[in-house]
PDB file of C-alpha atoms in Angstrom:
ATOM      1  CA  UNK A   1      -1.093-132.261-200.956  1.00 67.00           C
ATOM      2  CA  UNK A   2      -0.651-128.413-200.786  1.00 77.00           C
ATOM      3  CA  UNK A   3      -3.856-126.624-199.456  1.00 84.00           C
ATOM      4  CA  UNK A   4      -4.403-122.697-201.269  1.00 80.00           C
ATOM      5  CA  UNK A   5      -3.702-120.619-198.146  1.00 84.00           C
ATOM      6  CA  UNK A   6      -7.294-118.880-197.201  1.00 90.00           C
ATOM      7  CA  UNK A   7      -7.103-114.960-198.674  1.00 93.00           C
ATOM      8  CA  UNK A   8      -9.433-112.630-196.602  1.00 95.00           C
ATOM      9  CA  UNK A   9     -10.990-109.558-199.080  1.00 96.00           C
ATOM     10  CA  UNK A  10     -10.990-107.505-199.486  1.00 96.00           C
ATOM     11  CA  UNK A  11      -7.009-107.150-199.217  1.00 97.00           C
ATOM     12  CA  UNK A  12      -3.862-105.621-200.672  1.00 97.00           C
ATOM     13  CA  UNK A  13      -2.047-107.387-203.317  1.00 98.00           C
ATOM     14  CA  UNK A  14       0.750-107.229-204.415  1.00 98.00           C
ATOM     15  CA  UNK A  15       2.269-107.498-208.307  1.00 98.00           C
ATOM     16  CA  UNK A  16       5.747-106.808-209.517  1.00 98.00           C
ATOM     17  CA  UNK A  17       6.005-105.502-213.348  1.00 98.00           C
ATOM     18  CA  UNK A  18       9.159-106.099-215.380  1.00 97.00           C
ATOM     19  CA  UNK A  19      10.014-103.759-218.774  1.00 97.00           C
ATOM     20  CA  UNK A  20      12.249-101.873-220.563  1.00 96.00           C
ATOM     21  CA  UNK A  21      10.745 -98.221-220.097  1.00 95.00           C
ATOM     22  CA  UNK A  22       9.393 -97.364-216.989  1.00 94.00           C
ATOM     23  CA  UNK A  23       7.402 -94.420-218.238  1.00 95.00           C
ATOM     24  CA  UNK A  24       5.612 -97.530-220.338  1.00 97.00           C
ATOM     25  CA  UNK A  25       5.210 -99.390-217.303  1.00 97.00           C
ATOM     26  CA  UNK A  26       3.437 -96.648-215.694  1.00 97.00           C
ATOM     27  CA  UNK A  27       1.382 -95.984-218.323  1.00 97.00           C
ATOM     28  CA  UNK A  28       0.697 -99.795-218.685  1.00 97.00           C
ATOM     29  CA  UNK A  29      -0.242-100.184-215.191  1.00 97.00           C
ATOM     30  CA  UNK A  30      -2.913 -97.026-215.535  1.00 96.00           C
ATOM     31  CA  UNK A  31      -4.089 -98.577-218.465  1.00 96.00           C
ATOM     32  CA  UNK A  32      -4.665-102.022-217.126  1.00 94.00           C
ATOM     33  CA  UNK A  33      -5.944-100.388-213.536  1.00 94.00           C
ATOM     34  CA  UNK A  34      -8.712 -97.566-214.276  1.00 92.00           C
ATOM     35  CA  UNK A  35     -10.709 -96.805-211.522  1.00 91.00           C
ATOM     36  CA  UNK A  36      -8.641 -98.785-208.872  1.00 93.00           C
ATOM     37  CA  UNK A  37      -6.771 -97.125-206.188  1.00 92.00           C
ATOM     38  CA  UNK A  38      -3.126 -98.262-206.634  1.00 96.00           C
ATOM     39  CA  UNK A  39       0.064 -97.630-205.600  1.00 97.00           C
ATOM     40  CA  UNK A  40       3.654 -97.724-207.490  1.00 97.00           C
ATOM     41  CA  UNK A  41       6.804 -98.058-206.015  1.00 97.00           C
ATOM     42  CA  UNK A  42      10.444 -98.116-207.964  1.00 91.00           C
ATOM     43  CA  UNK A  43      12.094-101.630-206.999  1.00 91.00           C
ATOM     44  CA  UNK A  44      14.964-102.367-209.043  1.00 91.00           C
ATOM     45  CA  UNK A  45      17.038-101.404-212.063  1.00 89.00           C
ATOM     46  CA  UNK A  46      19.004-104.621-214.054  1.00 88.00           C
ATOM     47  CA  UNK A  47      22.973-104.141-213.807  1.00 86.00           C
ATOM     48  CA  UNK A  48      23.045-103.194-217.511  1.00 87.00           C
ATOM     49  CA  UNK A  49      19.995-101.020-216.899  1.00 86.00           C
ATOM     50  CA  UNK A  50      18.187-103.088-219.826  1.00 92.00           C
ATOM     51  CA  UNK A  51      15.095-103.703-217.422  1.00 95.00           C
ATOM     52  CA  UNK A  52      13.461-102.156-214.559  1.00 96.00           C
ATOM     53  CA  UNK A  53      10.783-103.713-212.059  1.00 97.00           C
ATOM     54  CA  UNK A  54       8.205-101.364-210.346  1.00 97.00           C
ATOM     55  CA  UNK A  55       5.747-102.510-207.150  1.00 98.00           C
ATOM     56  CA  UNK A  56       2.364-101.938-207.765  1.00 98.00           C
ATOM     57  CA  UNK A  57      -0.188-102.836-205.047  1.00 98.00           C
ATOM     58  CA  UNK A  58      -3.660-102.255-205.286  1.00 98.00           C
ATOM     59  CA  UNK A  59      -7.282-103.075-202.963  1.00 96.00           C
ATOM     60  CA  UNK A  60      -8.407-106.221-204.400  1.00 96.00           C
ATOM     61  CA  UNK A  61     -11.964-107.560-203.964  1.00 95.00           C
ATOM     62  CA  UNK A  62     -11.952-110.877-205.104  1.00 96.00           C
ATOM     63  CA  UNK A  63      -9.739-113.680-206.452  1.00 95.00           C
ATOM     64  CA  UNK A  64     -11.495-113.309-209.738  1.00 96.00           C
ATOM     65  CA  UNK A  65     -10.575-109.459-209.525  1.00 96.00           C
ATOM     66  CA  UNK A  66      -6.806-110.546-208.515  1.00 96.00           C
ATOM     67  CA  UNK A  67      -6.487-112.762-211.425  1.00 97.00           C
ATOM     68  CA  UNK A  68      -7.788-110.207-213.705  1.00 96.00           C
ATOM     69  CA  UNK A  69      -5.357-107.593-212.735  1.00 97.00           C
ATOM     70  CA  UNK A  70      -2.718-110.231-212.937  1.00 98.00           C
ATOM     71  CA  UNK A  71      -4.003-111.429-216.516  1.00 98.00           C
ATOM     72  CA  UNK A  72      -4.019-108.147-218.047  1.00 97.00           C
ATOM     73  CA  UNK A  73      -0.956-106.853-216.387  1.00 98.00           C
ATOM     74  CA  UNK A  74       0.154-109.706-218.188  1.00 98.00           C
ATOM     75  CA  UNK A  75      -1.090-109.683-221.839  1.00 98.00           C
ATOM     76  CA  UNK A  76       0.115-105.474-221.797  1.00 98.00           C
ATOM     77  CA  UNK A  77       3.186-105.395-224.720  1.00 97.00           C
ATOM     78  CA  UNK A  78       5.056-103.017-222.416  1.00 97.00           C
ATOM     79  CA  UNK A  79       4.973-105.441-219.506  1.00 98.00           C
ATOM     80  CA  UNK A  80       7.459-108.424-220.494  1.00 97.00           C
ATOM     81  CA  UNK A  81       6.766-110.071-216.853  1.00 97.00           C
ATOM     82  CA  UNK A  82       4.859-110.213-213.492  1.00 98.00           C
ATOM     83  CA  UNK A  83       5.041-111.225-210.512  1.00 95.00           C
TER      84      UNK A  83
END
């Protein structure tokens, strides 16, 4: 049986964003993120530059504040994934 590894917050996490604009991305993540101190980071572009992938990391408090982030990241229409 797997065991949840033990997370120590507060602590910086980690989400990759996938889309099709990345000036909607960024707008998506400040949307999604008001108030938090976060950081963005270009990662990759697709080969037919149909979809490009930013790093956002940001100080997370809680698991319940992780999985929010994540969630609404998520549910954004500009955002088709995360990771």
């Amino acid at each position: 049986m797997k065991k949840k590894p033990k997370i120590v917050y507060p602590v910086k996490w980690g989400y990759r964003i996938i889309g099709a604009d990345v000036d909607n991305l960024l707008r998506a993540v400040e949307e999604t993120m008001p108030g938090l101190n976060y950081e963005v980071k270009s990662s990759n572009i697709s080969s037919n530059e149909k979809y490009y992938s930013l790093n956002v990391t940001v100080l997370v408090s809680s698991e319940v504040v992780r999985d929010l982030i994540f969630q609404k990241l998520s549910d954004h229409p500009d955002i088709k994934m995360v990771i």
